[in-house]
Coordinates of C-alpha atoms in Angstrom, one line a residue:
X1 CA 11.3 60.9 96.6
X2 CA 10.3 60.4 93.0
X3 CA 13.9 60.6 91.9
X4 CA 15.0 58.3 94.6
X5 CA 12.4 55.7 93.7
X6 CA 13.6 55.6 90.1
X7 CA 17.0 54.3 91.2
X8 CA 17.5 50.6 92.1
X9 CA 20.8 51.3 93.8
X10 CA 19.4 51.6 97.3
X11 CA 22.3 50.1 99.2
X12 CA 24.2 53.4 99.0
X13 CA 21.2 54.9 100.8
X14 CA 21.0 52.0 103.2
X15 CA 24.6 52.6 104.3
X16 CA 24.4 56.4 104.5
X17 CA 26.5 58.1 107.2
X18 CA 23.4 59.5 108.9
X19 CA 22.0 56.0 109.3
X20 CA 25.3 54.9 110.8
X21 CA 25.2 57.7 113.3
X22 CA 21.6 56.9 114.3
X23 CA 22.3 53.2 114.6
X24 CA 25.4 53.7 116.8
X25 CA 23.5 56.2 118.9
X26 CA 20.7 53.6 119.6
X27 CA 23.3 50.9 120.5
X28 CA 25.1 53.4 122.8
X29 CA 21.7 53.9 124.6
X30 CA 21.3 50.2 125.0
X31 CA 24.9 49.9 126.5
X32 CA 24.3 52.8 128.9
X33 CA 21.0 51.3 130.0
X34 CA 22.6 48.0 130.7
X35 CA 25.4 49.6 132.8
X36 CA 22.8 51.6 134.8
X37 CA 20.7 48.5 135.5
X38 CA 23.8 46.5 136.5
X39 CA 24.9 49.3 138.8
X40 CA 21.4 49.5 140.4
X41 CA 21.4 45.8 141.0
X42 CA 24.7 45.8 142.8
X43 CA 23.6 48.8 145.0
X44 CA 20.3 47.3 145.9
X45 CA 21.3 43.6 146.2
X46 CA 21.5 43.6 150.0
X47 CA 17.9 44.9 150.4
X48 CA 16.7 42.0 148.2
X49 CA 18.7 39.5 150.3
X50 CA 21.4 38.9 147.8
X51 CA 25.1 38.9 148.4
X52 CA 27.6 40.4 145.9
X53 CA 28.8 36.9 145.1
X54 CA 25.2 35.9 144.1
X55 CA 24.9 39.0 142.0
X56 CA 28.1 38.1 140.1
X57 CA 26.9 34.6 139.7
X58 CA 23.6 35.9 138.3
X59 CA 25.3 38.2 135.8
X60 CA 27.6 35.4 134.7
X61 CA 24.7 33.0 134.2
X62 CA 22.8 35.6 132.3
X63 CA 25.8 36.3 130.0
X64 CA 26.3 32.6 129.3
X65 CA 22.6 32.0 128.6
X66 CA 22.6 34.9 126.1
X67 CA 25.3 33.4 124.0
X68 CA 23.1 30.9 122.1
X69 CA 20.2 33.3 121.3
X70 CA 22.7 36.0 120.4
X71 CA 24.5 33.8 117.9
X72 CA 21.2 33.0 116.1
X73 CA 20.5 36.7 115.9
X74 CA 24.0 37.4 114.5
X75 CA 23.7 34.7 111.9
X76 CA 20.3 36.1 110.8
X77 CA 21.7 39.6 110.7
X78 CA 24.6 38.5 108.4
X79 CA 22.1 37.0 106.0
X80 CA 20.0 40.2 105.9
X81 CA 23.0 42.6 105.4
X82 CA 22.9 42.4 101.6
X83 CA 19.2 43.1 101.6
X84 CA 18.8 46.0 104.0
X85 CA 22.3 47.3 104.6
X86 CA 24.3 47.4 107.8
X87 CA 22.8 50.3 109.9
X88 CA 19.1 49.2 109.5
X89 CA 20.0 45.6 110.3
X90 CA 22.0 46.7 113.4
X91 CA 19.0 48.7 114.7
X92 CA 16.1 46.5 113.6
X93 CA 17.5 43.0 114.2
X94 CA 20.0 43.9 116.8
X95 CA 17.5 45.8 118.9
X96 CA 14.2 44.0 118.3
X97 CA 15.8 40.6 117.6
X98 CA 12.9 39.3 115.5
X99 CA 14.1 38.8 112.0
X100 CA 10.8 37.2 111.0
X101 CA 8.8 40.2 112.1
X102 CA 11.2 42.7 110.4
X103 CA 11.2 40.8 107.1
X104 CA 7.4 40.4 107.2
X105 CA 7.0 44.1 107.7
X106 CA 9.3 45.0 104.9
X107 CA 7.8 42.5 102.6
X108 CA 4.3 43.7 103.2
X109 CA 5.3 47.3 102.7
X110 CA 7.2 46.5 99.5
X111 CA 4.1 44.5 98.3
X112 CA 1.9 47.5 98.6
X113 CA 4.2 49.2 96.0
X114 CA 4.2 46.2 93.7
X115 CA 7.8 45.3 94.6
X116 CA 9.6 42.3 96.0
X117 CA 12.4 42.1 98.5
X118 CA 15.8 41.8 96.9
X119 CA 15.0 42.0 93.2
X120 CA 15.2 44.8 90.6
X121 CA 11.8 46.2 91.8
X122 CA 13.2 46.9 95.3
X123 CA 14.2 50.5 94.6
X124 CA 15.3 53.3 96.9
X125 CA 11.7 54.5 97.3
X126 CA 10.5 51.0 98.2
X127 CA 13.4 50.7 100.6
X128 CA 12.5 53.9 102.4
X129 CA 8.9 52.8 102.8
X130 CA 10.0 49.3 104.0
X131 CA 12.3 50.8 106.5
X132 CA 9.5 53.1 107.8
X133 CA 7.2 50.0 108.1
X134 CA 9.9 48.1 110.1
X135 CA 10.4 51.1 112.3
X136 CA 6.7 51.5 113.0
X137 CA 6.4 47.8 113.8
X138 CA 9.2 48.0 116.3
X139 CA 7.8 51.2 117.8
X140 CA 4.5 49.5 118.5
X141 CA 6.3 46.9 120.7
X142 CA 8.2 49.6 122.7
X143 CA 5.2 51.9 123.1
X144 CA 3.1 49.0 124.4
X145 CA 5.9 48.1 126.9
X146 CA 6.0 51.7 128.0
X147 CA 2.2 51.9 128.6
X148 CA 1.6 48.4 130.0
X149 CA 4.6 48.1 132.4
X150 CA 3.1 50.5 135.0
X151 CA -0.2 48.7 134.7
X152 CA 1.5 45.3 135.3
X153 CA 3.4 46.8 138.2
X154 CA 0.2 47.9 140.0
X155 CA -1.2 44.4 139.4
X156 CA 1.9 42.8 140.8
X157 CA 1.7 44.9 143.9
X158 CA -2.0 43.8 144.4
X159 CA -1.1 40.2 143.9
X160 CA 1.7 40.4 146.5
X161 CA -0.7 41.7 149.0
X162 CA -3.2 38.9 148.3
X163 CA -0.8 36.0 148.1
X164 CA 3.0 36.7 148.1
X165 CA 3.7 33.1 146.9
X166 CA 2.0 33.9 143.6
X167 CA 4.8 36.2 142.5
X168 CA 7.3 33.4 142.9
X169 CA 5.2 31.1 140.7
X170 CA 3.9 33.5 138.0
X171 CA 7.3 34.6 136.5
X172 CA 8.5 31.0 136.3
X173 CA 5.3 29.8 134.8
X174 CA 5.3 32.7 132.2
X175 CA 8.9 31.9 131.2
X176 CA 8.2 28.2 130.9
X177 CA 5.1 29.0 128.8
X178 CA 7.1 31.3 126.5
X179 CA 9.8 28.7 125.8
X180 CA 7.2 26.0 125.4
X181 CA 5.3 28.0 122.9
X182 CA 8.5 28.6 120.8
X183 CA 9.5 25.0 121.1
X184 CA 6.1 23.4 120.1
X185 CA 5.8 25.8 117.2
X186 CA 9.0 24.4 115.7
X187 CA 8.4 20.7 116.3
X188 CA 5.9 20.1 113.4
X189 CA 8.2 21.6 110.7
X190 CA 10.3 18.5 110.1
X191 CA 12.0 15.5 111.8
X192 CA 15.2 17.6 112.1
X193 CA 13.4 20.0 114.3
X194 CA 12.2 17.2 116.5
X195 CA 15.7 15.7 116.8
X196 CA 17.1 19.1 117.7
X197 CA 14.6 19.6 120.5
X198 CA 15.1 16.1 121.9
X199 CA 18.9 16.3 121.8
X200 CA 18.9 19.7 123.4
X201 CA 16.5 18.4 126.2
X202 CA 18.7 15.4 126.8
X203 CA 21.9 17.4 126.9
X204 CA 20.4 19.9 129.3
X205 CA 19.1 17.2 131.5
X206 CA 22.6 15.6 131.6
X207 CA 24.2 18.9 132.5
X208 CA 21.8 19.5 135.3
X209 CA 22.2 15.9 136.6
X210 CA 26.0 16.2 136.5
X211 CA 25.9 19.6 138.2
X212 CA 23.9 18.2 141.0
X213 CA 25.9 14.9 141.4
X214 CA 29.4 16.4 141.0
X215 CA 28.6 19.6 142.9
X216 CA 29.5 21.8 139.9
X217 CA 27.3 24.9 139.9
X218 CA 29.0 26.3 136.9
X219 CA 27.6 23.5 134.7
X220 CA 24.1 24.9 135.4
X221 CA 25.2 28.2 134.0
X222 CA 26.8 26.7 130.9
X223 CA 24.0 24.1 130.5
X224 CA 21.9 26.3 128.1
X225 CA 24.8 27.1 125.8
X226 CA 26.0 23.4 125.8
X227 CA 22.4 22.2 125.0
X228 CA 22.0 24.7 122.2
X229 CA 25.3 23.6 120.7
X230 CA 24.3 20.0 121.0
X231 CA 21.0 20.7 119.3
X232 CA 22.7 22.6 116.4
X233 CA 25.1 19.7 115.8
X234 CA 22.3 17.2 115.8
X235 CA 20.2 19.3 113.5
X236 CA 23.2 19.7 111.1
X237 CA 23.7 15.9 110.8
X238 CA 19.9 15.2 110.7
X239 CA 19.4 17.8 107.9
X240 CA 22.2 16.3 105.7
X241 CA 20.8 12.8 106.4
X242 CA 17.7 13.8 104.5
X243 CA 15.5 14.6 107.5
X244 CA 15.0 18.3 106.8
X245 CA 12.0 20.2 105.5
X246 CA 10.8 18.5 102.3
X247 CA 11.1 20.6 99.1
X248 CA 7.8 21.8 97.8

């Protein structure tokens, strides 16, 4: 470890074959899990009162809705490749999806060793400690999910017995609250953020209105992707019009 920490050429270590093997193994597990879930949904759809056509529609809507968030993750991952190397970025950002959390974990870990991300002080030893910190941070999320999911399942079963209607309200309310929290956190940053939110909301409303008036259900599925694209375009022009975050 001492010899490794004396060398600033850490990208060779970051792209080591063993890390590639581990990263691809993790991604294979994710793909297999997704295929298992999709197969289970198709087999149990009838017991839930869903036809196979509705299942296909749900899969298609989910796939389309994932395009926008996935593109943002890909763009962030590309920006982090020169800093952490390809295998760590594939696993950390590709699996967890929170670049801010990963960078914060790595920055704190590097700071404890008197180093900064990306400069000459970020040696192999610092990289190893930072990667470990990022891994422990992500592990906390997964372990919490593993422990709390059975607890929430028992709570859900009790709520269904008390009032079945609650289980149709709570998931929707939780999803709405999550998106609202993410949205309102961005609004105060700059006028560009406000414009992006407003344009996205208007475009989404137009898509839903047209889908209802013109009897075009597919427009509901593509609405999220179209609104994200509209918000990005509006943010681009607003930023270069001088409405971005003011320089310190």
